[in-house]
Backbone as numpy.savetxt, mean C-alpha at the origin, in Angstrom:
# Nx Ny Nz CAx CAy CAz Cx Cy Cz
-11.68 -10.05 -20.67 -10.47 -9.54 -20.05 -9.74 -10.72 -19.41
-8.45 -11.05 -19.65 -7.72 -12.04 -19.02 -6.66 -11.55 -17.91
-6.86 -12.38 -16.51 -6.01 -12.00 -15.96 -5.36 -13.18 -15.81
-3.86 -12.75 -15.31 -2.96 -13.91 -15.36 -3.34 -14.67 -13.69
-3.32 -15.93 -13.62 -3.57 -16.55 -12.75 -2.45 -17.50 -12.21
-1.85 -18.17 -13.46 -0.66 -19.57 -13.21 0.15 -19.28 -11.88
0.53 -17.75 -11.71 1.49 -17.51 -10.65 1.29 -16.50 -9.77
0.78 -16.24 -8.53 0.27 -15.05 -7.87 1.91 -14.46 -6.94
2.09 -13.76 -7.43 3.01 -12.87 -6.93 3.62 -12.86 -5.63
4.64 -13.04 -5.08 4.93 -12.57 -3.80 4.46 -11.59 -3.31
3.42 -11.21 -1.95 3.15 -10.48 -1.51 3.49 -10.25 -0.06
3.36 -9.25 0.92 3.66 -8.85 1.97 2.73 -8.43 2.55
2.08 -8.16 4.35 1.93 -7.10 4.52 2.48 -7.02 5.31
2.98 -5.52 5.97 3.61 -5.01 6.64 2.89 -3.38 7.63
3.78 -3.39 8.89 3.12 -2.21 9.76 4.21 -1.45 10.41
3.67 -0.01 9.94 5.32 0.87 10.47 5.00 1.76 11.88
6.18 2.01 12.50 6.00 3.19 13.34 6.83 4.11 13.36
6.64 5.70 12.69 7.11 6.77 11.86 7.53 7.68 13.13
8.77 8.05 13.22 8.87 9.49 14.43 9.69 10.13 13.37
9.13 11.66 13.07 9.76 12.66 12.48 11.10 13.24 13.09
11.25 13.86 12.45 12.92 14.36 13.09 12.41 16.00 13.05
12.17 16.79 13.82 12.77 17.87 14.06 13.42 19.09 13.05
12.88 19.55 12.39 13.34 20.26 10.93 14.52 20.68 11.75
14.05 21.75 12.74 15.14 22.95 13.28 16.06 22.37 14.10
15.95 21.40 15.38 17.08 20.54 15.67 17.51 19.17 14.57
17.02 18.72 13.85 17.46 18.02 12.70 18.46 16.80 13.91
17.44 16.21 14.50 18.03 15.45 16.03 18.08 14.19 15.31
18.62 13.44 14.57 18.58 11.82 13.89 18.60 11.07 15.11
19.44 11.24 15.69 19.97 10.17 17.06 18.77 9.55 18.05
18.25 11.60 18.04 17.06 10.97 19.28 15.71 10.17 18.74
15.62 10.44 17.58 14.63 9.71 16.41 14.95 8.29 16.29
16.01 8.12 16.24 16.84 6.40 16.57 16.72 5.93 17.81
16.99 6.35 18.87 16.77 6.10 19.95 15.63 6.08 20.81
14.85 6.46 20.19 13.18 6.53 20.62 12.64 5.22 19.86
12.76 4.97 18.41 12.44 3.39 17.81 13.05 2.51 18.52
14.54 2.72 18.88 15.08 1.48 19.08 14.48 1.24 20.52
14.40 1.95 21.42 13.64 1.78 22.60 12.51 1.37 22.55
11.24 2.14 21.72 9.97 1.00 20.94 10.58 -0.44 20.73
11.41 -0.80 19.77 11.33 -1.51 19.84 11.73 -2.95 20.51
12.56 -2.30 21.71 13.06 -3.23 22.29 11.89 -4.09 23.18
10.92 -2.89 23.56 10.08 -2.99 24.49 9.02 -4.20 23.74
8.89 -4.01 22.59 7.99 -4.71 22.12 8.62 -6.40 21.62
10.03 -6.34 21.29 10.43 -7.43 21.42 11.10 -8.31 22.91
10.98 -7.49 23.95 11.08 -8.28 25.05 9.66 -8.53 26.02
8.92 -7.40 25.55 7.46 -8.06 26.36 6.81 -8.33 25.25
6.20 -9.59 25.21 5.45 -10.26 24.31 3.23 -9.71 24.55
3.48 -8.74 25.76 1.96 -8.87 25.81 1.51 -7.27 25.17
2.92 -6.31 24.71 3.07 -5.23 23.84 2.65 -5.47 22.32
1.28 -4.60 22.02 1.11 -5.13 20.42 1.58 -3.68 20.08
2.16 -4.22 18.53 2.75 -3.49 17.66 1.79 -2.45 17.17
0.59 -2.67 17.29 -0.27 -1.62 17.04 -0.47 -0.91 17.77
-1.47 -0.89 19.30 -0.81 0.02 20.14 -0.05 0.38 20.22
1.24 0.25 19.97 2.53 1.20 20.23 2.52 1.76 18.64
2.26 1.32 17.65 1.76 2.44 16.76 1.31 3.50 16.72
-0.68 3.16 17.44 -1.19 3.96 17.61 -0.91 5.14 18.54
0.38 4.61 19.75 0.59 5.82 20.48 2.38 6.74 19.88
2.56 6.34 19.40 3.86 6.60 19.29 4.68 7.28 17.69
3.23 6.41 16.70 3.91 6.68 15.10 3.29 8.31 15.25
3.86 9.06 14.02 4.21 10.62 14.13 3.42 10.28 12.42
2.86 9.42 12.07 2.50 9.25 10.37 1.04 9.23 10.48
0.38 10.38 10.20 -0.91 10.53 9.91 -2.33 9.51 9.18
-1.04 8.98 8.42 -1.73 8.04 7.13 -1.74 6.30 7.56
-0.97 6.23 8.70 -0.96 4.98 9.36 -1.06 4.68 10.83
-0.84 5.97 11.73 -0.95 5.75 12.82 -2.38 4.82 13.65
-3.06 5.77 12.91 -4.85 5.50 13.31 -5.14 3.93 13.55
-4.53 3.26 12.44 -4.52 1.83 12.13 -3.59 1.03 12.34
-3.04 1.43 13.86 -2.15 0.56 14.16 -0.52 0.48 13.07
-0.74 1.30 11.93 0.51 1.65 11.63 0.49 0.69 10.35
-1.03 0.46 9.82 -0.71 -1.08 8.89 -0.30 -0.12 7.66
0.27 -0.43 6.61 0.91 -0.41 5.65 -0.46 -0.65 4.19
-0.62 0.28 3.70 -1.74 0.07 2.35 -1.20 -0.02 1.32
-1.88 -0.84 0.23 -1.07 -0.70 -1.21 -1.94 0.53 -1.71
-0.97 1.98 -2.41 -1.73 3.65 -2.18 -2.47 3.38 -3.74
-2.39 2.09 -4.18 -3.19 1.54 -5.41 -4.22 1.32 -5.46
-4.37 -0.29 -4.58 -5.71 -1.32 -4.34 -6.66 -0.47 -2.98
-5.79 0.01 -2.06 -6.09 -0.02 -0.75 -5.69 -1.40 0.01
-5.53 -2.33 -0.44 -5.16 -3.76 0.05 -3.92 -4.01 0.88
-4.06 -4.48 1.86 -2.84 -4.70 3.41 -2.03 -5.78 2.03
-2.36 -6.55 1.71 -0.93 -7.58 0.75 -0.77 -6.80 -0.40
0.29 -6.90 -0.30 1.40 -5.60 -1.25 1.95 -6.64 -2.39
1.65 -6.79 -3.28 3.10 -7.47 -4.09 4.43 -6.54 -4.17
5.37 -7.04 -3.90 6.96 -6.66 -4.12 7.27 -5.29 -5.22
6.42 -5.94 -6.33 7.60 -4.81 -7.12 6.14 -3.92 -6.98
5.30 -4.05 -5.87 4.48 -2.05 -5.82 5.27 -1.91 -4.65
6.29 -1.95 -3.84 6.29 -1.27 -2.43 7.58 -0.08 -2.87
7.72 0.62 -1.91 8.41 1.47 -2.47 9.91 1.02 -2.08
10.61 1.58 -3.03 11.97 0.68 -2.75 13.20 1.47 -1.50
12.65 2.03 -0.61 13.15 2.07 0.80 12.50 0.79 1.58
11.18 0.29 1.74 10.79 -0.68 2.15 10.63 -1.86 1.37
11.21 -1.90 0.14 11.48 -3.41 -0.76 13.11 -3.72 0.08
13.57 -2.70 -0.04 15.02 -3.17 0.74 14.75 -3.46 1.93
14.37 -3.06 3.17 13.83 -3.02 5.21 13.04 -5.11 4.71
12.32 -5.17 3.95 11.23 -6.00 3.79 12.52 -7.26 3.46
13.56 -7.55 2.61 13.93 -8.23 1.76 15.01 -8.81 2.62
15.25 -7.69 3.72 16.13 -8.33 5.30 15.64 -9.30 5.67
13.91 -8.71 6.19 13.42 -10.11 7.27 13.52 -11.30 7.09
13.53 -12.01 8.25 13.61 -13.40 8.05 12.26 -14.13 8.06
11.54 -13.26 9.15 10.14 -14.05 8.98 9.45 -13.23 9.53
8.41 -14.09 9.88 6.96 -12.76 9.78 7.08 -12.70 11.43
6.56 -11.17 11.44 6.75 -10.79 12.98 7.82 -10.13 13.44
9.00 -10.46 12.37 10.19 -9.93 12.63 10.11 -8.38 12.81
11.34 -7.49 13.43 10.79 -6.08 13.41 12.02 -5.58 13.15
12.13 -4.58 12.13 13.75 -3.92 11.48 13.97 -3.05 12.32
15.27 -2.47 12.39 16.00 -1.83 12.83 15.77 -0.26 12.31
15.50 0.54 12.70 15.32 1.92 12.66 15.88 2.06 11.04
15.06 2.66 9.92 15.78 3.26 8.81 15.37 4.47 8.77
16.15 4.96 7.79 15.30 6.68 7.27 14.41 6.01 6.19
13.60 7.55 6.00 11.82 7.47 5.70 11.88 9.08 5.19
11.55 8.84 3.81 11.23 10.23 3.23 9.73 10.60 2.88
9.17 10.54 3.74 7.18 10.94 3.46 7.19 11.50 2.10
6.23 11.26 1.73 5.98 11.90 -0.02 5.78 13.20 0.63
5.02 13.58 1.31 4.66 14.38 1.66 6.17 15.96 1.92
6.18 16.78 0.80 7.47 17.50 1.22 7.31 18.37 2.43
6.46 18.42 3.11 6.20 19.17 4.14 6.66 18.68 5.26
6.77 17.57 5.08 7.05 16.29 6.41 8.37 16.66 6.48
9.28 16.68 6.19 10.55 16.51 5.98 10.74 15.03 5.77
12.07 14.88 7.33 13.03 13.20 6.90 12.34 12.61 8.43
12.54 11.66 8.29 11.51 10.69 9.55 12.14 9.31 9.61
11.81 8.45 10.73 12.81 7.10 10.51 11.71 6.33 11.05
11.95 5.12 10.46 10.78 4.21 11.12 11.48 2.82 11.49
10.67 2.06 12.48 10.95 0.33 12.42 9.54 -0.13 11.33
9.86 -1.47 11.10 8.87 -1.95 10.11 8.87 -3.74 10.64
7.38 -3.90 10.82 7.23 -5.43 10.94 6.48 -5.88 10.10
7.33 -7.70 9.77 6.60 -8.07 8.22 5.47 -8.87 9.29
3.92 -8.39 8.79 2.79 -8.92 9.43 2.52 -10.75 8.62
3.09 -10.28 7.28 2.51 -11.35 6.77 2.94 -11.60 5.51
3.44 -13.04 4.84 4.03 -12.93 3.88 3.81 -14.76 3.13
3.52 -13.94 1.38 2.72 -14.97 1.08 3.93 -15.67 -0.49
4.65 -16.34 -0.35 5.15 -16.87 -1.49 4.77 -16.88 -2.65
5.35 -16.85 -4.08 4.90 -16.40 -5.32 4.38 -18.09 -5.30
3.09 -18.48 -6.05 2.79 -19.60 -5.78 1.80 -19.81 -7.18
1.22 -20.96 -7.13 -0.01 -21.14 -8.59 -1.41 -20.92 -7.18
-1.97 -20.16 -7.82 -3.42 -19.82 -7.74 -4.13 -21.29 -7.35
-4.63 -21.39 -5.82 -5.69 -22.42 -5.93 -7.03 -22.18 -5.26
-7.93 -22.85 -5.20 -9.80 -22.19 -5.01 -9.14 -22.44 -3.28
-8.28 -23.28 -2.24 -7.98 -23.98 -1.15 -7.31 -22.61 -0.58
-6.02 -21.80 -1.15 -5.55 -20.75 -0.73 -6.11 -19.54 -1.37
-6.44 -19.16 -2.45 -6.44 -17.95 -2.79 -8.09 -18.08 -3.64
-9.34 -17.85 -2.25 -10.44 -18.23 -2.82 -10.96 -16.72 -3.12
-10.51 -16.11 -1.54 -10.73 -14.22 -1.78 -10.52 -13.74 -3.08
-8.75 -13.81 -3.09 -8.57 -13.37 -4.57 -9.08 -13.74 -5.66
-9.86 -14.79 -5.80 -10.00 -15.27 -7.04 -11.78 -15.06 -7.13
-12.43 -14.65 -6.35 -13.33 -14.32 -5.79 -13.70 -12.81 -6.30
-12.56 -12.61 -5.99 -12.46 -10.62 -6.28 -12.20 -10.21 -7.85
-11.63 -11.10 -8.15 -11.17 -10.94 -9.98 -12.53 -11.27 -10.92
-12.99 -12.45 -9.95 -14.18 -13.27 -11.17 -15.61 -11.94 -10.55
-15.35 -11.66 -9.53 -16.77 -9.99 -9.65 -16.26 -9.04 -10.47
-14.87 -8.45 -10.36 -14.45 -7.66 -11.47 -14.68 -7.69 -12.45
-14.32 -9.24 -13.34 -14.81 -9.31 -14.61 -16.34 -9.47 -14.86
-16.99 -9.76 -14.07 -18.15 -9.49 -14.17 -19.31 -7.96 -14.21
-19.13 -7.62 -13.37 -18.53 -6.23 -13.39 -18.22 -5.38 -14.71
-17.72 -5.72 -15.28 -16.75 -4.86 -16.81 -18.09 -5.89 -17.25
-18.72 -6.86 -17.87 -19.12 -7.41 -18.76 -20.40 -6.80 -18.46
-20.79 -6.55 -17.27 -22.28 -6.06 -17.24 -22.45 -4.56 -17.55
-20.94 -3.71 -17.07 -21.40 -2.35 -17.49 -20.61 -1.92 -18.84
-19.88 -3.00 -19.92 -20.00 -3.20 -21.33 -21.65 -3.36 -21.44
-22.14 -3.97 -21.35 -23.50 -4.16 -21.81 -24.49 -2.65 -21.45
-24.15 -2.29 -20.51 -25.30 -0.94 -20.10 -24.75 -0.09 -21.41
-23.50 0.21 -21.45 -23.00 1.08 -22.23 -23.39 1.16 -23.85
-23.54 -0.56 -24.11 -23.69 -0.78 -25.91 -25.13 -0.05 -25.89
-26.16 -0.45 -24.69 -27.67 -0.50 -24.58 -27.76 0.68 -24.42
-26.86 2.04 -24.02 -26.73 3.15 -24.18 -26.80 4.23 -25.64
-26.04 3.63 -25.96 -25.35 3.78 -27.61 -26.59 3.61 -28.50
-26.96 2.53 -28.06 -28.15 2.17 -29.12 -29.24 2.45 -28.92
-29.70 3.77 -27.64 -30.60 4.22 -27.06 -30.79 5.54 -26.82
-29.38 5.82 -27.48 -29.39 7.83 -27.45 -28.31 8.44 -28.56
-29.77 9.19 -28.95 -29.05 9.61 -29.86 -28.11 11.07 -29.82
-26.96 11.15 -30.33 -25.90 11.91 -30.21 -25.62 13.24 -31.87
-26.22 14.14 -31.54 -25.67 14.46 -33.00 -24.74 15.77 -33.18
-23.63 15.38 -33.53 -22.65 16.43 -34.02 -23.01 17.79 -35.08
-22.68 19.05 -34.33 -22.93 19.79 -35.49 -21.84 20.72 -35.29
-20.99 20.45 -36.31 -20.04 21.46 -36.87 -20.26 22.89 -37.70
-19.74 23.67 -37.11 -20.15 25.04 -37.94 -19.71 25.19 -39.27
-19.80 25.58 -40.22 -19.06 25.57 -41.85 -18.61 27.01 -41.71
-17.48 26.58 -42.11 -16.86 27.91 -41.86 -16.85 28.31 -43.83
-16.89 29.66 -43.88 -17.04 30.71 -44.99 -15.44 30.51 -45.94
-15.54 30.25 -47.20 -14.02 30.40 -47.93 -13.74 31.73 -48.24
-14.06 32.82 -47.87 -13.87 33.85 -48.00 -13.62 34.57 -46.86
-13.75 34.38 -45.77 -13.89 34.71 -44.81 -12.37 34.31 -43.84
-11.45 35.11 -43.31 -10.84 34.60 -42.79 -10.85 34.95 -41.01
């Protein structure tokens, strides 16, 4: 199995904090005004972590717990490459200037249709340039690919040693030419 290596992808990670809006007052403003207040607080006191105020404040089930970190709903993996994020946060992400930075309140449509509409801030935790693969930066990743393929080559082998160890036999019924 070959994986491509020459160029490892731009990746991200990132951490949100989600406040729902209110189906029946359908309140946008005060949903804005509650982030933007988060986040002022957290960009003028520096001893405010973004996770705690996650953990007390995000309204998102699936990220609160964890400080609000951001998963790829693929790998499970906090570094996201670009073209998996979803493209409300490929656009919030493609603003920042740098890491740490924290966006400005957007809307947020939860997959979830039960959720309704929700708005979040988003901070880029971490962000890794599309770059060539070396053992110096990217030893994890390359670490994680070479068990994978290992991995596939050993349970190819259980499988042939399977095949050639049990026997399988088909029996089809014959059906009657007279018989319909």
């Amino acid at each position: 199995m070959y994986y491509p290596l020459d160029n490892l992808c731009f990746k991200i990670k990132t951490s949100h904090i989600l406040i729902r809006i209110d189906a029946q007052q359908l309140d946008d403003e005060a949903a804005i005004n509650e982030l933007n207040a988060i986040r002022d607080s957290l960009l003028s006191n520096e001893d405010l972590s973004f996770s705690a105020m996650a953990i007390r404040n995000s309204e998102d089930p699936s990220t609160s717990s964890s400080g609000g970190k951001i998963v790829d709903s693929q790998t499970g993996e906090r570094l996201i490459p670009l073209t998996r994020l979803d493209p409300s946060l490929y656009r919030i992400v493609l603003l920042m200037d740098e890491v740490g930075s924290i966006s400005e309140p957007k809307p947020f449509n939860p997959n979830n249709a039960n959720s309704g509409k929700a708005y979040r801030i988003v901070r880029l935790d971490k962000q890794i340039p599309e770059h060539i693969a070396s053992f110096e930066t990217d030893f994890q990743r390359l670490k994680s690919i070479s068990l994978q393929q290992k991995q596939t080559v050993e349970f190819q082998k259980w499988l042939d040693g399977l095949r050639n160890e049990i026997y399988i036999e088909y029996r089809i019924p014959k059906m009657n030419a007279g018989v319909s």
